[in-house]
mmCIF file of C-alpha atoms and ligand atoms in Angstrom:
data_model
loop_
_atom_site.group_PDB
_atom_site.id
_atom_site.type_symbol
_atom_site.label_atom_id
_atom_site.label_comp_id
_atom_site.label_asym_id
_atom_site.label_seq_id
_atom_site.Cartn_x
_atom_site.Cartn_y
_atom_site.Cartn_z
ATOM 1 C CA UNK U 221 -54.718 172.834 87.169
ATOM 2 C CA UNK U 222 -57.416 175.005 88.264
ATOM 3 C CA UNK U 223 -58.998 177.961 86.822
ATOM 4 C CA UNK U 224 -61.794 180.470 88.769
ATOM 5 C CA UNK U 225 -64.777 180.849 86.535
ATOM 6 C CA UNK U 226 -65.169 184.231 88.239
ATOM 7 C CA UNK U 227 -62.254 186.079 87.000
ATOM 8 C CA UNK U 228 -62.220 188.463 89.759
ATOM 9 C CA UNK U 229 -60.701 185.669 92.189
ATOM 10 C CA UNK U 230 -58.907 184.233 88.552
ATOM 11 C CA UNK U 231 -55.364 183.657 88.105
ATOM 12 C CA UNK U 232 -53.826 182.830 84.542
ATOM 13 C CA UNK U 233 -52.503 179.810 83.617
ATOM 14 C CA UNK U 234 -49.687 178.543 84.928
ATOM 15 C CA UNK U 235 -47.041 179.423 83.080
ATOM 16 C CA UNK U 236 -45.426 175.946 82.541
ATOM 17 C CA UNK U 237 -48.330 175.748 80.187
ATOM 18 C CA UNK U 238 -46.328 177.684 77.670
ATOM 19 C CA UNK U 239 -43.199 175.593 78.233
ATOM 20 C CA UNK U 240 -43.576 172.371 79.396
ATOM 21 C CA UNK U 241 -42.941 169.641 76.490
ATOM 22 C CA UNK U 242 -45.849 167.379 77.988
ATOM 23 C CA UNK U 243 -48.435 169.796 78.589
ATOM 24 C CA UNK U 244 -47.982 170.857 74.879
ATOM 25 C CA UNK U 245 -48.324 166.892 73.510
ATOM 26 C CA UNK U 246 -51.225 166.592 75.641
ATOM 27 C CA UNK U 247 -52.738 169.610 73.916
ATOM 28 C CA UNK U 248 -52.717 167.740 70.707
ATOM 29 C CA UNK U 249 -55.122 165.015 71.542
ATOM 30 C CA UNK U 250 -57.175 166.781 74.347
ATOM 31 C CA UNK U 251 -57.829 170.286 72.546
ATOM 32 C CA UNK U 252 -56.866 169.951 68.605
ATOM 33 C CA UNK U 253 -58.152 166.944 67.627
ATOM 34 C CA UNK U 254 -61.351 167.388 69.617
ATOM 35 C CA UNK U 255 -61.691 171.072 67.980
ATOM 36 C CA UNK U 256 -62.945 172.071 64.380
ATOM 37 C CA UNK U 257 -60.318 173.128 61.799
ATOM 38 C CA UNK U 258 -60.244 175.025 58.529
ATOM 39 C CA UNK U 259 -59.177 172.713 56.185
ATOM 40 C CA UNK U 260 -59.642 174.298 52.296
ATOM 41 C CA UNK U 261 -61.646 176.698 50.992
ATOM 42 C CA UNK U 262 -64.643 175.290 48.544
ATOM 43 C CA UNK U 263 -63.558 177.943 45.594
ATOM 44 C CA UNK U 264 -60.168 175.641 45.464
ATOM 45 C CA UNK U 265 -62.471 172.432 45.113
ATOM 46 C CA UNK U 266 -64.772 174.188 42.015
ATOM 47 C CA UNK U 267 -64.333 171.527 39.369
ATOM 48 C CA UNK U 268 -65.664 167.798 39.853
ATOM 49 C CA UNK U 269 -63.263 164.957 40.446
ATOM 50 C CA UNK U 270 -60.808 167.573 42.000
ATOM 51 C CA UNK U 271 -58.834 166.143 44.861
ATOM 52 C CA UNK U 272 -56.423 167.930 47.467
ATOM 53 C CA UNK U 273 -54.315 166.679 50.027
ATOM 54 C CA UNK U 274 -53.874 168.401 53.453
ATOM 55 C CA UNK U 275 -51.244 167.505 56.137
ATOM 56 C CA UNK U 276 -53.622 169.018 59.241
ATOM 57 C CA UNK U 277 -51.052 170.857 61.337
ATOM 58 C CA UNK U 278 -46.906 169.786 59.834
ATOM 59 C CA UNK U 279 -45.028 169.176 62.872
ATOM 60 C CA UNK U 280 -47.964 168.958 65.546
ATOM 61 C CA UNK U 281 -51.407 166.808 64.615
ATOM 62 C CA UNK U 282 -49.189 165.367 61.273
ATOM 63 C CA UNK U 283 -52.843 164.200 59.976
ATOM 64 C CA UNK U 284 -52.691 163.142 56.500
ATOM 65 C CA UNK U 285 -56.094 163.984 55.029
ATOM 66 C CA UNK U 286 -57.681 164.541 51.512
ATOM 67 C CA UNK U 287 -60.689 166.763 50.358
ATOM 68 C CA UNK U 288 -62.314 165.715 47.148
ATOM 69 C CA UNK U 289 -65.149 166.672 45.209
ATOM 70 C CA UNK U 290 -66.600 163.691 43.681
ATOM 71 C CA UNK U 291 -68.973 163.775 40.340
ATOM 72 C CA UNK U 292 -72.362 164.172 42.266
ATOM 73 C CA UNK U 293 -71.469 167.573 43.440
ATOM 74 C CA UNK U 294 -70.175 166.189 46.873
ATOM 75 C CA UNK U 295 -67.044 167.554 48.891
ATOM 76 C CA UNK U 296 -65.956 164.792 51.196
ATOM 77 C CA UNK U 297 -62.757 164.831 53.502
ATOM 78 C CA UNK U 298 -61.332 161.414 53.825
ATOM 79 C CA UNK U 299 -57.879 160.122 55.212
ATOM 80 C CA UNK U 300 -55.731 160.257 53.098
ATOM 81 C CA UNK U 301 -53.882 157.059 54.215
ATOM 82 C CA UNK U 302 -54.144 153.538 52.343
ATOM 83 C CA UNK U 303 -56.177 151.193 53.953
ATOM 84 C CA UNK U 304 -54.342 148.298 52.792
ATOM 85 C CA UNK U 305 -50.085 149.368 54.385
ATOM 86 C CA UNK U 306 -50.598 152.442 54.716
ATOM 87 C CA UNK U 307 -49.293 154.134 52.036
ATOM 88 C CA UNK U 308 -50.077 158.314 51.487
ATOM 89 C CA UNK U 309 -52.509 157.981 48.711
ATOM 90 C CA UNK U 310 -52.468 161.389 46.796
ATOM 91 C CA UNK U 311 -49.800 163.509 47.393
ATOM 92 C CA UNK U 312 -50.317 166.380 44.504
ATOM 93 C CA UNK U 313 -53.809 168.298 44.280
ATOM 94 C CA UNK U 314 -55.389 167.750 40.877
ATOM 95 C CA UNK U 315 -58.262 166.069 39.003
ATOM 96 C CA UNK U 316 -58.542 162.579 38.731
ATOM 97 C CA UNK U 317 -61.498 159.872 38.061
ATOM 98 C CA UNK U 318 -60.631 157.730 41.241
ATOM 99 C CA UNK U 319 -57.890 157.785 44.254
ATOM 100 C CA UNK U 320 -55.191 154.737 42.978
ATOM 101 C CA UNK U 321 -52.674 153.812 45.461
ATOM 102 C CA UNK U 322 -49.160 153.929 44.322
ATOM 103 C CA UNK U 323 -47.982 151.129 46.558
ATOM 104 C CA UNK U 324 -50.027 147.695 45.494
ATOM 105 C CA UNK U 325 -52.740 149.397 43.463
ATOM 106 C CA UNK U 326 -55.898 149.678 45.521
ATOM 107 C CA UNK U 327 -58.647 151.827 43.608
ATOM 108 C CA UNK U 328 -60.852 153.876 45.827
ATOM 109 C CA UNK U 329 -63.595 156.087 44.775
ATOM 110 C CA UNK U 330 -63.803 159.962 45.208
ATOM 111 C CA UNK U 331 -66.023 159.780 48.278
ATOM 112 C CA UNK U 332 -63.476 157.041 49.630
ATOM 113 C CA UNK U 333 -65.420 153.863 49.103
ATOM 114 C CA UNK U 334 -63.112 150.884 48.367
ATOM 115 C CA UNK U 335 -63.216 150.127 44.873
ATOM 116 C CA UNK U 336 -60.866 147.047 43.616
ATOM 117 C CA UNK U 337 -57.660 145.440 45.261
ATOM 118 C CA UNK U 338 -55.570 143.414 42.513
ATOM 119 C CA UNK U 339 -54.393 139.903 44.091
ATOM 120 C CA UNK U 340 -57.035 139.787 46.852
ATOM 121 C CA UNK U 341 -59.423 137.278 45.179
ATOM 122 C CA UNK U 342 -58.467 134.294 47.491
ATOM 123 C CA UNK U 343 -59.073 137.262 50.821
ATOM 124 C CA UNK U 344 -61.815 136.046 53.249
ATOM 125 C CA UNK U 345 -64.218 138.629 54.561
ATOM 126 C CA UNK U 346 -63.192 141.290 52.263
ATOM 127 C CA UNK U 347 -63.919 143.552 51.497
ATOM 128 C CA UNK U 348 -65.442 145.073 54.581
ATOM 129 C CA UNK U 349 -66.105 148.707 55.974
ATOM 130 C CA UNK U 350 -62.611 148.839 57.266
ATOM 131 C CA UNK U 351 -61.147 149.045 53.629
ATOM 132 C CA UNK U 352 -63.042 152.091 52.708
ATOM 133 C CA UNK U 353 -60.544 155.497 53.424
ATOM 134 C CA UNK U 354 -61.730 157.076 56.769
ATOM 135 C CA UNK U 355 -64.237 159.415 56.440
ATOM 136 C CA UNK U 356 -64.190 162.668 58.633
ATOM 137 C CA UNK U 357 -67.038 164.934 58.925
ATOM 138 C CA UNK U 358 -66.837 168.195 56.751
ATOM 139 C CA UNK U 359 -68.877 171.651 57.516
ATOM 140 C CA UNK U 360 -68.985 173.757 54.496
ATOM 141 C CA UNK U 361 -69.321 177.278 56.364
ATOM 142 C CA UNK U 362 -69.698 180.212 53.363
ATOM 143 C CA UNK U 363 -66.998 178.128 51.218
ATOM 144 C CA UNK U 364 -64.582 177.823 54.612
ATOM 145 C CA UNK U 365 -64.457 173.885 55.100
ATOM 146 C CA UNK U 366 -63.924 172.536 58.479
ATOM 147 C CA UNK U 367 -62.882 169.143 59.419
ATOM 148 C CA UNK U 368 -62.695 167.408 63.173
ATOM 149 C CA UNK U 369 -60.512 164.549 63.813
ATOM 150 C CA UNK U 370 -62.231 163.548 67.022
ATOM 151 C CA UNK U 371 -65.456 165.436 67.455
ATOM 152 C CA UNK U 372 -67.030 165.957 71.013
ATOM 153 C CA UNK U 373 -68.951 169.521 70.311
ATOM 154 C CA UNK U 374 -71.089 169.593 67.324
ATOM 155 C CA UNK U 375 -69.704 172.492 64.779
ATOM 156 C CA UNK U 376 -72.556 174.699 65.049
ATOM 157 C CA UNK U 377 -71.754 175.808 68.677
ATOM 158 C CA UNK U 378 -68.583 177.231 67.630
ATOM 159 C CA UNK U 379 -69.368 179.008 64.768
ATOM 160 C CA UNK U 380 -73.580 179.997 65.651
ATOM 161 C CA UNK U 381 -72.950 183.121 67.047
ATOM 162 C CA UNK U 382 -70.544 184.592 64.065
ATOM 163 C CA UNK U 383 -73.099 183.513 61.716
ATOM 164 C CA UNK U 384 -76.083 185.115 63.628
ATOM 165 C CA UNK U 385 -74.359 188.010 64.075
ATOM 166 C CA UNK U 386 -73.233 188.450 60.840
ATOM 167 C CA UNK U 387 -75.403 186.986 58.603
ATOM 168 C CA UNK U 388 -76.184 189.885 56.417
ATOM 169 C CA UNK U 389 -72.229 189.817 55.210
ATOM 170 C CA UNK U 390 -72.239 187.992 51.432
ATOM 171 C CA UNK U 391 -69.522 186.281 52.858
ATOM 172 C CA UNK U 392 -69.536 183.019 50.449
ATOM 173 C CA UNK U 393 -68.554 185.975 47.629
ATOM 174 C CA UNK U 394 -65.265 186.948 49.512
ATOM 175 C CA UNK U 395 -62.473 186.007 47.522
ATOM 176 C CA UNK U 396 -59.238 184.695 48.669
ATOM 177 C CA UNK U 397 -56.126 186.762 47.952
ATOM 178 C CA UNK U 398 -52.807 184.686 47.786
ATOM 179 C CA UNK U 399 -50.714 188.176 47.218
ATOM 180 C CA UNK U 400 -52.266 189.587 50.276
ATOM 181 C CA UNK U 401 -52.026 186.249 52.353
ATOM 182 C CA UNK U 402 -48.574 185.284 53.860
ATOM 183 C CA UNK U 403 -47.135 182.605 57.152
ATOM 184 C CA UNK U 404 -45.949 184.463 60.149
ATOM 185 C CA UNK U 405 -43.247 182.120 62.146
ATOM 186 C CA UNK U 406 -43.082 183.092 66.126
ATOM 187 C CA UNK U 407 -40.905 182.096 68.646
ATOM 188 C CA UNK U 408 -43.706 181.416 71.289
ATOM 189 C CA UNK U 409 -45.987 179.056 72.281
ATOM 190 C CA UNK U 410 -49.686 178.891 70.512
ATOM 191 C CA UNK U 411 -51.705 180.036 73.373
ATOM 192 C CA UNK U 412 -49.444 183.270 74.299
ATOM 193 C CA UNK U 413 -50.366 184.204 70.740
ATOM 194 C CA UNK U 414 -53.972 183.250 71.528
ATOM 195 C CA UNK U 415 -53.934 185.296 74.904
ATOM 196 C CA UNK U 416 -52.601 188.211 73.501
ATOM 197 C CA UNK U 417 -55.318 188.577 70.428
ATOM 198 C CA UNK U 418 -58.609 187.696 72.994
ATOM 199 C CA UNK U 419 -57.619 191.278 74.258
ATOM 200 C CA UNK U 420 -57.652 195.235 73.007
ATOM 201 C CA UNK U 421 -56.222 195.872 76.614
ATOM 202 C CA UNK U 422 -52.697 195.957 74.793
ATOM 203 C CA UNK U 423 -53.887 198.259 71.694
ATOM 204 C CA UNK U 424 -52.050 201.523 73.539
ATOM 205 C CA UNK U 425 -49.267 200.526 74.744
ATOM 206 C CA UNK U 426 -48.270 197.768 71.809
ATOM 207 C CA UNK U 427 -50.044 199.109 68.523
ATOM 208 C CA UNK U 428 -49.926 203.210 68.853
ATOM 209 C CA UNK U 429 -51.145 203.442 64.822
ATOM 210 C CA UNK U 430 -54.178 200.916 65.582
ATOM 211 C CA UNK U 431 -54.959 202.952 68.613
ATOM 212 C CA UNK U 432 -55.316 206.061 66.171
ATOM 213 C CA UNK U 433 -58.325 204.652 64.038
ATOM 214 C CA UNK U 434 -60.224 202.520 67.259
ATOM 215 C CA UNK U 435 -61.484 204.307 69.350
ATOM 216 C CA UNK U 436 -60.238 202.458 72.708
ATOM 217 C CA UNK U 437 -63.142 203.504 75.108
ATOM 218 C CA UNK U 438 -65.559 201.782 73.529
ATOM 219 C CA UNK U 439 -64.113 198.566 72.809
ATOM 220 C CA UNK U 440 -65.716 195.353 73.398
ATOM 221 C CA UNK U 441 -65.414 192.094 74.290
ATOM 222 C CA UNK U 442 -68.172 189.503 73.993
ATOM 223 C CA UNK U 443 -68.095 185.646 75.365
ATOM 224 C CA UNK U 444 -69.865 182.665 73.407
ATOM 225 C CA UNK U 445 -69.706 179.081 74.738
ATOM 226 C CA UNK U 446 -66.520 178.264 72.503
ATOM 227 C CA UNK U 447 -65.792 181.852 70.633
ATOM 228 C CA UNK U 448 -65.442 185.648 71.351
ATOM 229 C CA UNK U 449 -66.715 189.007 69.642
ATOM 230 C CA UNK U 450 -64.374 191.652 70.104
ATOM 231 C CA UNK U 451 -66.082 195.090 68.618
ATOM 232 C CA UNK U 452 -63.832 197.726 67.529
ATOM 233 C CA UNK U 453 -65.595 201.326 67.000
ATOM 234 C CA UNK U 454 -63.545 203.388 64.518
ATOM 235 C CA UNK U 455 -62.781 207.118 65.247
ATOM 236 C CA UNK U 456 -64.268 209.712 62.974
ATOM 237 C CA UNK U 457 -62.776 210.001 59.719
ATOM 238 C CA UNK U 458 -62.255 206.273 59.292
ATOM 239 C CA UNK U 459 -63.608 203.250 57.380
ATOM 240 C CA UNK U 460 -66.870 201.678 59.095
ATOM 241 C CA UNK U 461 -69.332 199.332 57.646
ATOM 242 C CA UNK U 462 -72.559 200.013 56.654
ATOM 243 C CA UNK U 463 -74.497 197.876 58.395
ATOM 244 C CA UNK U 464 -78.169 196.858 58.141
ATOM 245 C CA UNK U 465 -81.197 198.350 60.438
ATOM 246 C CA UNK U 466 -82.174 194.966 61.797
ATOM 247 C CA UNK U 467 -78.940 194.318 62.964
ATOM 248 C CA UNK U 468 -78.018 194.350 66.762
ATOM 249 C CA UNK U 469 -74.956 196.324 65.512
ATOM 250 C CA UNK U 470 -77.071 199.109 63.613
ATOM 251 C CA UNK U 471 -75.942 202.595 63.710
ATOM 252 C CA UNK U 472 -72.921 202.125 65.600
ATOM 253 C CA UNK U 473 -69.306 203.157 63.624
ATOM 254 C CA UNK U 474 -67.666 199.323 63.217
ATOM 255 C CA UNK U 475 -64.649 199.428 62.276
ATOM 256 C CA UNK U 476 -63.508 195.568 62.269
ATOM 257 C CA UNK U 477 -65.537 192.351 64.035
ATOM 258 C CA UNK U 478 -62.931 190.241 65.930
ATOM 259 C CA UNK U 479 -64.235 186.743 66.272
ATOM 260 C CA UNK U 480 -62.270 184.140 67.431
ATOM 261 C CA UNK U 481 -63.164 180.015 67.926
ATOM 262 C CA UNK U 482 -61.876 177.880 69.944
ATOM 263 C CA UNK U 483 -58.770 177.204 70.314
ATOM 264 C CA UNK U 484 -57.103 178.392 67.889
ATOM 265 C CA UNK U 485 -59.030 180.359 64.943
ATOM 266 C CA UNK U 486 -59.265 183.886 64.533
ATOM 267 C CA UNK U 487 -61.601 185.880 61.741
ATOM 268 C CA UNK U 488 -61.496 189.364 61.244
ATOM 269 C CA UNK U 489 -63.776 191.091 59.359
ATOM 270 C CA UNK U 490 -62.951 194.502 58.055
ATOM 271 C CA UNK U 491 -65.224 197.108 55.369
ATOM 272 C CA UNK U 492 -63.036 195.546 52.988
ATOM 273 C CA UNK U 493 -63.234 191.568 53.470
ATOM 274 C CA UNK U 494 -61.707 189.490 56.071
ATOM 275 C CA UNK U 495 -58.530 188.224 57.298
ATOM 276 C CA UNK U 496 -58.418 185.271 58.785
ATOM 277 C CA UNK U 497 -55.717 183.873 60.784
ATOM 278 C CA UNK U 498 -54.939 180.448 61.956
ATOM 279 C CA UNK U 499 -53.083 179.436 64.843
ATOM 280 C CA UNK U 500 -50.594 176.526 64.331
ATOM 281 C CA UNK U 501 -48.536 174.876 66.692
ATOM 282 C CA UNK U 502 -45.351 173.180 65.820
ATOM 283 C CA UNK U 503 -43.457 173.009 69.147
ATOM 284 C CA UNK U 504 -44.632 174.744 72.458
ATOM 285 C CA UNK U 505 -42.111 177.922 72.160
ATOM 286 C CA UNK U 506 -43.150 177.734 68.070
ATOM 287 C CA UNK U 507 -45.823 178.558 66.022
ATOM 288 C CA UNK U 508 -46.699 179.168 62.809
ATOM 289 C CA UNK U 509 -49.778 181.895 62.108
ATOM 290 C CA UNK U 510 -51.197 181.687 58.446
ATOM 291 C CA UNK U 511 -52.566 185.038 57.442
ATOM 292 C CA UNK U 512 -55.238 184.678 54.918
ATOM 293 C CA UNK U 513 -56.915 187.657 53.247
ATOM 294 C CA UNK U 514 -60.261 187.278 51.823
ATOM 295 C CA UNK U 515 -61.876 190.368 49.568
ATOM 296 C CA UNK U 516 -65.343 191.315 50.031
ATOM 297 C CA UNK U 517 -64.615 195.004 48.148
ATOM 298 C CA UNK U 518 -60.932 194.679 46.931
ATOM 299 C CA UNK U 519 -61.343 198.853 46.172
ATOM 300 C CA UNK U 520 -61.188 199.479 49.966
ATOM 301 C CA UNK U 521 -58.430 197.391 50.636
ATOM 302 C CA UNK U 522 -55.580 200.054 49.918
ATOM 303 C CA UNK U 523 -51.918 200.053 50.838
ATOM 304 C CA UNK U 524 -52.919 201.218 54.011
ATOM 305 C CA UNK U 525 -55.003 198.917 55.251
ATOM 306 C CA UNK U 526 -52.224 196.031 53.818
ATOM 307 C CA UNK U 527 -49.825 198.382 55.622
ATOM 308 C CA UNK U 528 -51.477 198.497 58.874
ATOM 309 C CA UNK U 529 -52.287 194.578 58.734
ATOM 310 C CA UNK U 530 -48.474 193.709 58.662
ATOM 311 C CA UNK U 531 -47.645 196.188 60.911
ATOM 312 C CA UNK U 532 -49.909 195.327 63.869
ATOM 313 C CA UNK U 533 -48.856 191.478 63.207
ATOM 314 C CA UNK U 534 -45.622 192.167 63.626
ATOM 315 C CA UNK U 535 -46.062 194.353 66.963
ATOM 316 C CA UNK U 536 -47.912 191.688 68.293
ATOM 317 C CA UNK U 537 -45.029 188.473 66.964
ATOM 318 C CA UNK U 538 -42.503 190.961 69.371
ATOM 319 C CA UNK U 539 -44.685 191.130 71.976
ATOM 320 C CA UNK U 540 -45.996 187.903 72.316
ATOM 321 C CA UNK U 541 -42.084 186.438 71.434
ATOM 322 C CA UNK U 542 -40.556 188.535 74.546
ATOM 323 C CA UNK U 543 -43.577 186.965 76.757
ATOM 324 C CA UNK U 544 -42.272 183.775 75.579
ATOM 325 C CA UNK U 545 -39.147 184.548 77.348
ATOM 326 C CA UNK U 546 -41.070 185.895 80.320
ATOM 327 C CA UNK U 547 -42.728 183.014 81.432
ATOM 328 C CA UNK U 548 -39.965 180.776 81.317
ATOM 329 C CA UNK U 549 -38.396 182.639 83.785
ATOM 330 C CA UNK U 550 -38.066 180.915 87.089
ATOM 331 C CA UNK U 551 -39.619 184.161 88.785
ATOM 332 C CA UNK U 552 -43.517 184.285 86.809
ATOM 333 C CA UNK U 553 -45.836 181.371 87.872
ATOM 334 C CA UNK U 554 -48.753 183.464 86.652
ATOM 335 C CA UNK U 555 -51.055 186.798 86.863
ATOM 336 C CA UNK U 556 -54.465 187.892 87.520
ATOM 337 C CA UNK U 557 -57.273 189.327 84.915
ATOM 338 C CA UNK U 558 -58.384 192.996 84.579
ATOM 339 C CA UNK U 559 -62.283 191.853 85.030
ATOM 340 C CA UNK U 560 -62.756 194.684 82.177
ATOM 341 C CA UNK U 561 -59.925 194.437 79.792
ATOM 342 C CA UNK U 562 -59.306 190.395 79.417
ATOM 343 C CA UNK U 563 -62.411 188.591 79.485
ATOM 344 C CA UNK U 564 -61.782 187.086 76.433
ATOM 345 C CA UNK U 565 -58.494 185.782 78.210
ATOM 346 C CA UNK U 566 -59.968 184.429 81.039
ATOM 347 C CA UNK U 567 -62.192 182.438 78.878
ATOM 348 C CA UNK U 568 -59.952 180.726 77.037
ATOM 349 C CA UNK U 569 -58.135 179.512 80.236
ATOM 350 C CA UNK U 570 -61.098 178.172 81.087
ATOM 351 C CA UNK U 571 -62.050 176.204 78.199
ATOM 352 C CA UNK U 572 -58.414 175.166 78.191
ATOM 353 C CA UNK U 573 -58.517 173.772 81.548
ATOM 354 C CA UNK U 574 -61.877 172.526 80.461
ATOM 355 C CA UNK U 575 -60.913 170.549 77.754
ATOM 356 C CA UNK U 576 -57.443 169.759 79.751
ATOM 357 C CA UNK U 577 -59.000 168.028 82.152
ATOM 358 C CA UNK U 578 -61.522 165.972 79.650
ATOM 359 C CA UNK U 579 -65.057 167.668 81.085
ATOM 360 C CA UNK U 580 -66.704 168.594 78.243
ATOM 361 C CA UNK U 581 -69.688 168.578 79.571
ATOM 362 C CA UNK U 582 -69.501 171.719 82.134
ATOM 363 C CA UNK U 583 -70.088 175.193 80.553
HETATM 364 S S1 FES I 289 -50.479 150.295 50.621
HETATM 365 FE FE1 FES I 289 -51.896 150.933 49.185
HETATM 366 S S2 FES I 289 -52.147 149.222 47.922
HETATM 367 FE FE2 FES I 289 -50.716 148.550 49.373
HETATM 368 FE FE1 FE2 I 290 -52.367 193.135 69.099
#
């Protein structure tokens, strides 16, 4: 595969991307488990000795991991896999004084150190650093946690430029809203869902209500090594946010800040809160896409801002579902970029092939 970093000589990824069984297992190791991933929110981890276990991705990654908060104040995420057979250690969230496997017995404590193994006494060399539960890194980002599996690119390059550029948002006193939050099941691959949010070039033609409040013309998209800013400027009339003098974004009429990470991520910040939505594979014409609404100022958030959330979700689930069905037609290879309008696209290909093709090093 290869992709034109100039996307005026560009041409999309080949479509078998979205369809072909192998491509989409390869994904897996070369893109997820090399990427960051929301994995809990802190507010659901509040009380000390409170554990909860996570299956990273049902269906695709299948990692079982665990997120505690141990009695020093720590948040740790650990796999949440037995050291000694392999058993899944915790399988309910709750509160608990230490992690006690159900198989054999083997006591580990919150921050996964091994503890005590009954019937080991006569075990040379044990126990060692191998019996302690894996322990993954864990980035505690305004009370979103994030977990790698495989780390290449340190956590702060995909989510610097969001915080920079919004760093005068309380963000850490959003609160999550499970009556507002709800799974979205599409019958397309991951990445067409991906392609078709890293651009506003669609807002027109797909989402005529949306286009009524942005004001189209002065849309924007902005590139960051491994995430993209798209800027929508609301018509008069409608809901901006009132936004500080000493920000680059000062007296202009924002409506909503579209950030999305790499690969799969999205975070959209409205006057209200944010809603953020994560991508997740489960076969490569499936996905699921977990909507989850955070409030900032729950009195803004009316029924028709709820109204116009679910709305433009599910213009976008038909689009991107009869894409689906374009691509695997025998006919479409692949396309070329408007060099105005899908930026953001093109730059996703690239850090797909990128990442496809294992050279992380190359911007
Ligand atoms: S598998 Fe956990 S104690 Fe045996
Ligand atoms: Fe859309």
């Amino acid at each position: 595969m290869e992709m034109n970093q100039d996307i005026r000589f560009a041409r999309t990824l080949d479509a078998s991307f979205y369809t072909d069984i192998s491509t989409f297992e390869k994904v897996k190791e070369s893109i997820f488990a090399k990427t960051w991933h929301w994995i809990a929110d802190a507010q659901q981890l509040s009380l000390s000795n409170q554990v909860i276990p996570v299956q990273l991705y049902p269906g695709f990654l299948e990692e079982p991991l665990l997120v505690t908060h141990d009695n020093n104040g720590d948040l740790h995420c650990l796999s949440n896999v037995c050291t000694h057979r392999g058993n899944l250690l915790v399988k309910q969230s709750g509160v608990c004084n230490a992690l006690v496997c159900t198989y054999h017995g083997r006591k580990f404590s919150l921050d996964g150190k091994f503890q005590f193994m009954p019937e080991f006494k006569k075990v040379e060399n044990f126990p060692t650093q191998a019996d302690d539960l894996k322990a993954l890194p864990l980035m505690n980002w305004n009370n979103l946690l994030f977990t790698s599996l495989n780390p290449e690119i340190p956590f702060e390059l995909f989510i610097n430029e969001m915080q920079q550029r919004l760093s005068w948002l309380p963000i850490h006193k959003f609160r999550y809203e499970p009556l507002y939050s709800q799974d979205y099941l599409v019958n397309a691959n991951w990445a067409l869902y991906c392609d078709n949010y890293l651009e506003g070039f669609h807002i027109p033609y797909v989402h005529p209500s949306l286009n009524q409040v942005i004001d189209y013309n002065s849309y924007t998209t902005e590139l960051f090594p491994y995430s993209t800013l798209q800027l929508g400027l609301a018509k008069n009339g409608e809901q901006t946010f009132d936004i500080p003098a000493d920000s680059v974004d000062a007296g202009k009429k924002v409506a909503a800040y579209y950030f999305w990470i790499f690969p799969n991520m999205m975070f959209n910040f409205y006057p209200w809160g944010c809603s953020i939505n994560i991508v997740k594979p489960i076969k490569q014409n499936l996905t699921r896409v977990s909507f989850r609404t955070y409030l900032w100022k729950p009195e803004l958030f009316d029924s028709k801002a709820a109204t116009m959330l679910e709305k433009v979700e599910r213009e976008d689930e038909n689009i991107v579902e009869q894409v689906q069905q374009g691509v695997q037609s025998r006919f479409y290879t692949s396309g070329r970029f408007s060099p105005d309008r899908e930026q953001g696209v093109h730059h996703f290909h690239c850090l797909i092939n990128k990442f496809l093709i294992g050279n992380l090093s190359v911007q």
